Rosetta silent file (secondary structure, phi, psi, omega in degrees, C-alpha in Angstrom):
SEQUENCE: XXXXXXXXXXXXXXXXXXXXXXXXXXXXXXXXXXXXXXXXXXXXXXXXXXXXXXXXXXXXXXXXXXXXXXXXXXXXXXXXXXXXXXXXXXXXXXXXXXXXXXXXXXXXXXXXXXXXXXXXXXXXXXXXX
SCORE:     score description
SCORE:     0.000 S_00000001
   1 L     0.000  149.857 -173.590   60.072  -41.262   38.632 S_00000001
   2 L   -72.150  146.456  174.292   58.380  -44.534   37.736 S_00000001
   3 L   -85.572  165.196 -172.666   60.734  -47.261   36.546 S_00000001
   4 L  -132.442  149.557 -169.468   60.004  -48.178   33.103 S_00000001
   5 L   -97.472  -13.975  146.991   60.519  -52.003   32.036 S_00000001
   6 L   -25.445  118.680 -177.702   62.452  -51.565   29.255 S_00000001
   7 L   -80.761  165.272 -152.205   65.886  -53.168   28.426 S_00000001
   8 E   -79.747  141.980  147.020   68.977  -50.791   28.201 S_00000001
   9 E  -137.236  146.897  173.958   69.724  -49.446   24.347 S_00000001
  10 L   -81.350  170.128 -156.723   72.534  -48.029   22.852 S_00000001
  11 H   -66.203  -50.220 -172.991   73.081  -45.044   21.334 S_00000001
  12 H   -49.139  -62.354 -173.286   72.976  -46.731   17.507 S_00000001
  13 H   -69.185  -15.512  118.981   69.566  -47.987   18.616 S_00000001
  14 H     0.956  -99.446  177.168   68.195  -44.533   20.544 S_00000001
  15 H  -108.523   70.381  136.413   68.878  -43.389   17.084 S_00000001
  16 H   -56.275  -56.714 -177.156   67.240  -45.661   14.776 S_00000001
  17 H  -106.794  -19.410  152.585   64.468  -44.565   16.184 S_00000001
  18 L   -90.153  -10.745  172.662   64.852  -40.723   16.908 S_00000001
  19 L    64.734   15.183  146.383   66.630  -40.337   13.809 S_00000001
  20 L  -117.353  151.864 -176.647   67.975  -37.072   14.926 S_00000001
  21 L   -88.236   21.415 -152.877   71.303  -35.689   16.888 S_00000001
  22 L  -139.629  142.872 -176.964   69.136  -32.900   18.563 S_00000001
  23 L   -76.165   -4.498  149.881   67.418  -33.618   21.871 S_00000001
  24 E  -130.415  120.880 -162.017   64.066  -33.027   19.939 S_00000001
  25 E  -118.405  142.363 -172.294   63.119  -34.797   17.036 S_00000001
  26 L    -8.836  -93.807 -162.082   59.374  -34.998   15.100 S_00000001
  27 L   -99.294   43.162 -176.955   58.412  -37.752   17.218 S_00000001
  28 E   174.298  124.083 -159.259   60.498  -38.252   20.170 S_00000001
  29 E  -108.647 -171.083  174.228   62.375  -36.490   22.704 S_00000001
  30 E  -116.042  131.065 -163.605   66.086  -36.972   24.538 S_00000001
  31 E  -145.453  140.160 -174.509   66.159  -36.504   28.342 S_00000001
  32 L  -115.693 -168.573  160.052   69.191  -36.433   30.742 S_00000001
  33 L  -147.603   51.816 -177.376   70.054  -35.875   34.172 S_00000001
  34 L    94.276    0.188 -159.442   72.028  -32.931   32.959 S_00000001
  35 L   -89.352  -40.810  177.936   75.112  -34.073   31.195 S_00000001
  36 L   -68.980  -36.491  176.814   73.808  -32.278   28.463 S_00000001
  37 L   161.107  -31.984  167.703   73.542  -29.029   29.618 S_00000001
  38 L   -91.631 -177.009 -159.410   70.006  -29.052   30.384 S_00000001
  39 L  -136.083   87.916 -157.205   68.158  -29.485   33.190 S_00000001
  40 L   -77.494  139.624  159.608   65.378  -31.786   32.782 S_00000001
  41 E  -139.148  144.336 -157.193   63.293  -32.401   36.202 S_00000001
  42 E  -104.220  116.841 -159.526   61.954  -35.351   37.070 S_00000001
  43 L  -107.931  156.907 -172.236   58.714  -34.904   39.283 S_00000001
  44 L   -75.145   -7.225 -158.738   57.447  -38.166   41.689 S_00000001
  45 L   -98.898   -0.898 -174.421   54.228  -38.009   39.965 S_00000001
  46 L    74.479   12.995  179.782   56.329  -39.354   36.777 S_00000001
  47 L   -88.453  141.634  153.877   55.850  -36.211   34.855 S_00000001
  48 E   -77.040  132.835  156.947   58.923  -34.398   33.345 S_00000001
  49 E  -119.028  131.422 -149.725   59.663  -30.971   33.023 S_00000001
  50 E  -104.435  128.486 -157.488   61.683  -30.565   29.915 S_00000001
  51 L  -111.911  129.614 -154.922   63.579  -27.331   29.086 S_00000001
  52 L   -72.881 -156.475 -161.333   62.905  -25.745   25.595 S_00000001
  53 L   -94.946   91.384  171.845   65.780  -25.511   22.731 S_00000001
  54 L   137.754  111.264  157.137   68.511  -22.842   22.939 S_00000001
  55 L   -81.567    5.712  170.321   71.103  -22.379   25.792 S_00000001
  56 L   179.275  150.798 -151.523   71.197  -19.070   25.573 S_00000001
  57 L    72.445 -151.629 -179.339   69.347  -16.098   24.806 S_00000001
  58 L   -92.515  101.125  154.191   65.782  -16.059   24.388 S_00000001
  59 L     5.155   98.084  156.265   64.138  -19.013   23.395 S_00000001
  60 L  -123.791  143.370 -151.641   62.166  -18.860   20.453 S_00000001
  61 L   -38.799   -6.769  163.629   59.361  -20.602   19.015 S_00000001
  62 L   -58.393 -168.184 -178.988   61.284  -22.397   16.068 S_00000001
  63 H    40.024 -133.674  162.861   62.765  -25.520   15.839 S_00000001
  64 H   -54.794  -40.897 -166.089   62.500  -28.016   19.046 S_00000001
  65 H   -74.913  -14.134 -160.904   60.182  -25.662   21.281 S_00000001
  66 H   -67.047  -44.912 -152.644   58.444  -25.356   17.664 S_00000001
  67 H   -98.123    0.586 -168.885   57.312  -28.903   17.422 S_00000001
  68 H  -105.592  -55.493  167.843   57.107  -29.612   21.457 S_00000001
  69 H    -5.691  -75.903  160.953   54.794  -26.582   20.568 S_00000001
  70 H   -49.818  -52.032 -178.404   52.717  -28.145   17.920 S_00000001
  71 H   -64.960  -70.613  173.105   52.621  -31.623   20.025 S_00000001
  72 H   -37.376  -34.550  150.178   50.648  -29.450   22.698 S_00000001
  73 H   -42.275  -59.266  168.382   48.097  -28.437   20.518 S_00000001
  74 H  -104.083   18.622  169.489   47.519  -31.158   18.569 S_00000001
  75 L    56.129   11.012 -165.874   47.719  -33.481   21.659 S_00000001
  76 L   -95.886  135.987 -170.687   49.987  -35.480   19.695 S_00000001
  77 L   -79.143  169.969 -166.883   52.471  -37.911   21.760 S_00000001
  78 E  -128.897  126.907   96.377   56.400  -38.273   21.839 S_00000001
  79 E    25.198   90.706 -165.828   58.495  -40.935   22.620 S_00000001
  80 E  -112.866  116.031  158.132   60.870  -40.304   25.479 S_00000001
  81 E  -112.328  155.433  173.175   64.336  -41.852   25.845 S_00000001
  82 E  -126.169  124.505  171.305   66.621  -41.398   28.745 S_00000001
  83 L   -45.102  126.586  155.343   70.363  -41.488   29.162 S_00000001
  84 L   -95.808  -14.593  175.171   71.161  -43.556   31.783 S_00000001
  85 E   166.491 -172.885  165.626   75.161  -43.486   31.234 S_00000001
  86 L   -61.764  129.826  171.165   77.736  -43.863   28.474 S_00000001
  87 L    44.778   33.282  167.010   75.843  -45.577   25.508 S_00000001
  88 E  -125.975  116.197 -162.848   72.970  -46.698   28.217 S_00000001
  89 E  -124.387 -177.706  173.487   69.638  -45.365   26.869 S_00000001
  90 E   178.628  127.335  175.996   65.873  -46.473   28.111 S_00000001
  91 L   -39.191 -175.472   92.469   62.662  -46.380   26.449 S_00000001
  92 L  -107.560   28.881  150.693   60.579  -44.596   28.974 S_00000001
  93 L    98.252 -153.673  174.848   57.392  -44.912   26.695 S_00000001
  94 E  -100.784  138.306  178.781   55.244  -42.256   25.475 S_00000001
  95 E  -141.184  169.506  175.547   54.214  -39.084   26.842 S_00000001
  96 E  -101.331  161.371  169.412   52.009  -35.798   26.102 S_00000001
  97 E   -96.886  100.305  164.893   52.855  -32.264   26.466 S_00000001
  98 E   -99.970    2.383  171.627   50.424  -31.021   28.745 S_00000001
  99 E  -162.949  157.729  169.545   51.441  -27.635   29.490 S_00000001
 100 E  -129.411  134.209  165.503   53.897  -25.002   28.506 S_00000001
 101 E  -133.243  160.056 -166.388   55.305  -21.732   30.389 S_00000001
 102 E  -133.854  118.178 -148.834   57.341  -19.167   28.842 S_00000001
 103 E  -147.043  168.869  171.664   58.814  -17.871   31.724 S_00000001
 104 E   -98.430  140.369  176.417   62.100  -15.254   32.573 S_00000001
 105 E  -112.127  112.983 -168.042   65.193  -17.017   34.201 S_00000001
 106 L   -80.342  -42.058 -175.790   66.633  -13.970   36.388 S_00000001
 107 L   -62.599  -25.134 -158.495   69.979  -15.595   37.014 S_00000001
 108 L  -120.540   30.047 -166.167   70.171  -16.076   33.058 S_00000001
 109 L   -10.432   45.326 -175.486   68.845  -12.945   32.125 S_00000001
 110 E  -141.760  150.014  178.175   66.423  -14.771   29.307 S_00000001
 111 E   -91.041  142.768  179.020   63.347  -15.770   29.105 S_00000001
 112 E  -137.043  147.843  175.087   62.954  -19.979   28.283 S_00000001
 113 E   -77.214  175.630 -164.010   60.176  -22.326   27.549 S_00000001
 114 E  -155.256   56.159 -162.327   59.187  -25.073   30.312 S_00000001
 115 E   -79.985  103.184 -172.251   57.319  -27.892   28.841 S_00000001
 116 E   -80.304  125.909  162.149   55.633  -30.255   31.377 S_00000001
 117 E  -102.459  136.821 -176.109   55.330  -33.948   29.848 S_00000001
 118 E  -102.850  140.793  105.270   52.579  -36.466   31.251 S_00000001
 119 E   -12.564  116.462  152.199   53.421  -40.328   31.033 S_00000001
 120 E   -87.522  156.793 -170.994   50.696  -42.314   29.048 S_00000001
 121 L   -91.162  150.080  165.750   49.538  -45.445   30.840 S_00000001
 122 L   -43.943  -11.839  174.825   50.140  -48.904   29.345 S_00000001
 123 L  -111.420   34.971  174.917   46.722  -48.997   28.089 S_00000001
 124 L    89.533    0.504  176.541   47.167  -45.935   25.288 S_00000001
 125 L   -87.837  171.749  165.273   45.899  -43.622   28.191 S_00000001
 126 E   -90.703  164.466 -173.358   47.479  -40.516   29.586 S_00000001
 127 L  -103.566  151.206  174.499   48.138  -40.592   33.443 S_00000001
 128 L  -131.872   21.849  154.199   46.132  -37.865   35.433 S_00000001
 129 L   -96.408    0.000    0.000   47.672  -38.367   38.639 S_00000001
């Protein structure tokens, strides 16, 4: 994953600005490296793939996956912060949803959403590598 140039924020500031306690909010998501429960993966190409809303059973189109949903559609971009530790957050800028799969997880006997997020470039673009 790309480093992002961003100074460290705390939780109080994190949410200021997603204004929600749910790892997806209108206009911005929350990304780990698992301490919540999810299992976010972090691809070299700087894309994320972000795991929809609902630890168990089947995923359905409401809520978080509603609006990660909607943001695919309507192209519209999100905000990404990432935990980095206790009360250690980082911007890591804006990104798009560019793809979704709705897929079965055989160990977990449910089907879950899969939302791939693209990094936008520093000049308002999306990255295509």
């Amino acid at each position: 994953m790309k480093e992002h140039p961003s100074s460290p924020l705390s939780w109080r500031e994190v949410l200021a600005r997603h204004k929600s306690l749910r790892g997806i909010a209108r206009d911005s998501l929350l990304v780990d490296r698992g301490e919540s429960g999810y299992r976010n993966r972090f691809l070299a190409d700087g894309r994320i793939v972000y795991p929809g809303e609902g630890l168990e059973g089947n995923q359905q189109p409401t809520g978080g996956n509603a609006i990660l949903l909607e943001a695919l559609q309507t192209r519209r971009p999100l905000r990404v912060f990432l935990r980095e530790g206790a009360n250690r957050w980082r911007d890591l800028g804006f990104y798009r949803v560019e793809a979704v799969e709705y897929r079965l997880e055989e160990a977990k006997g449910r089907y879950a959403y899969w939302f791939t997020l693209v990094p936008m470039e520093s000049d308002g673009k999306f990255s295509t590598s």
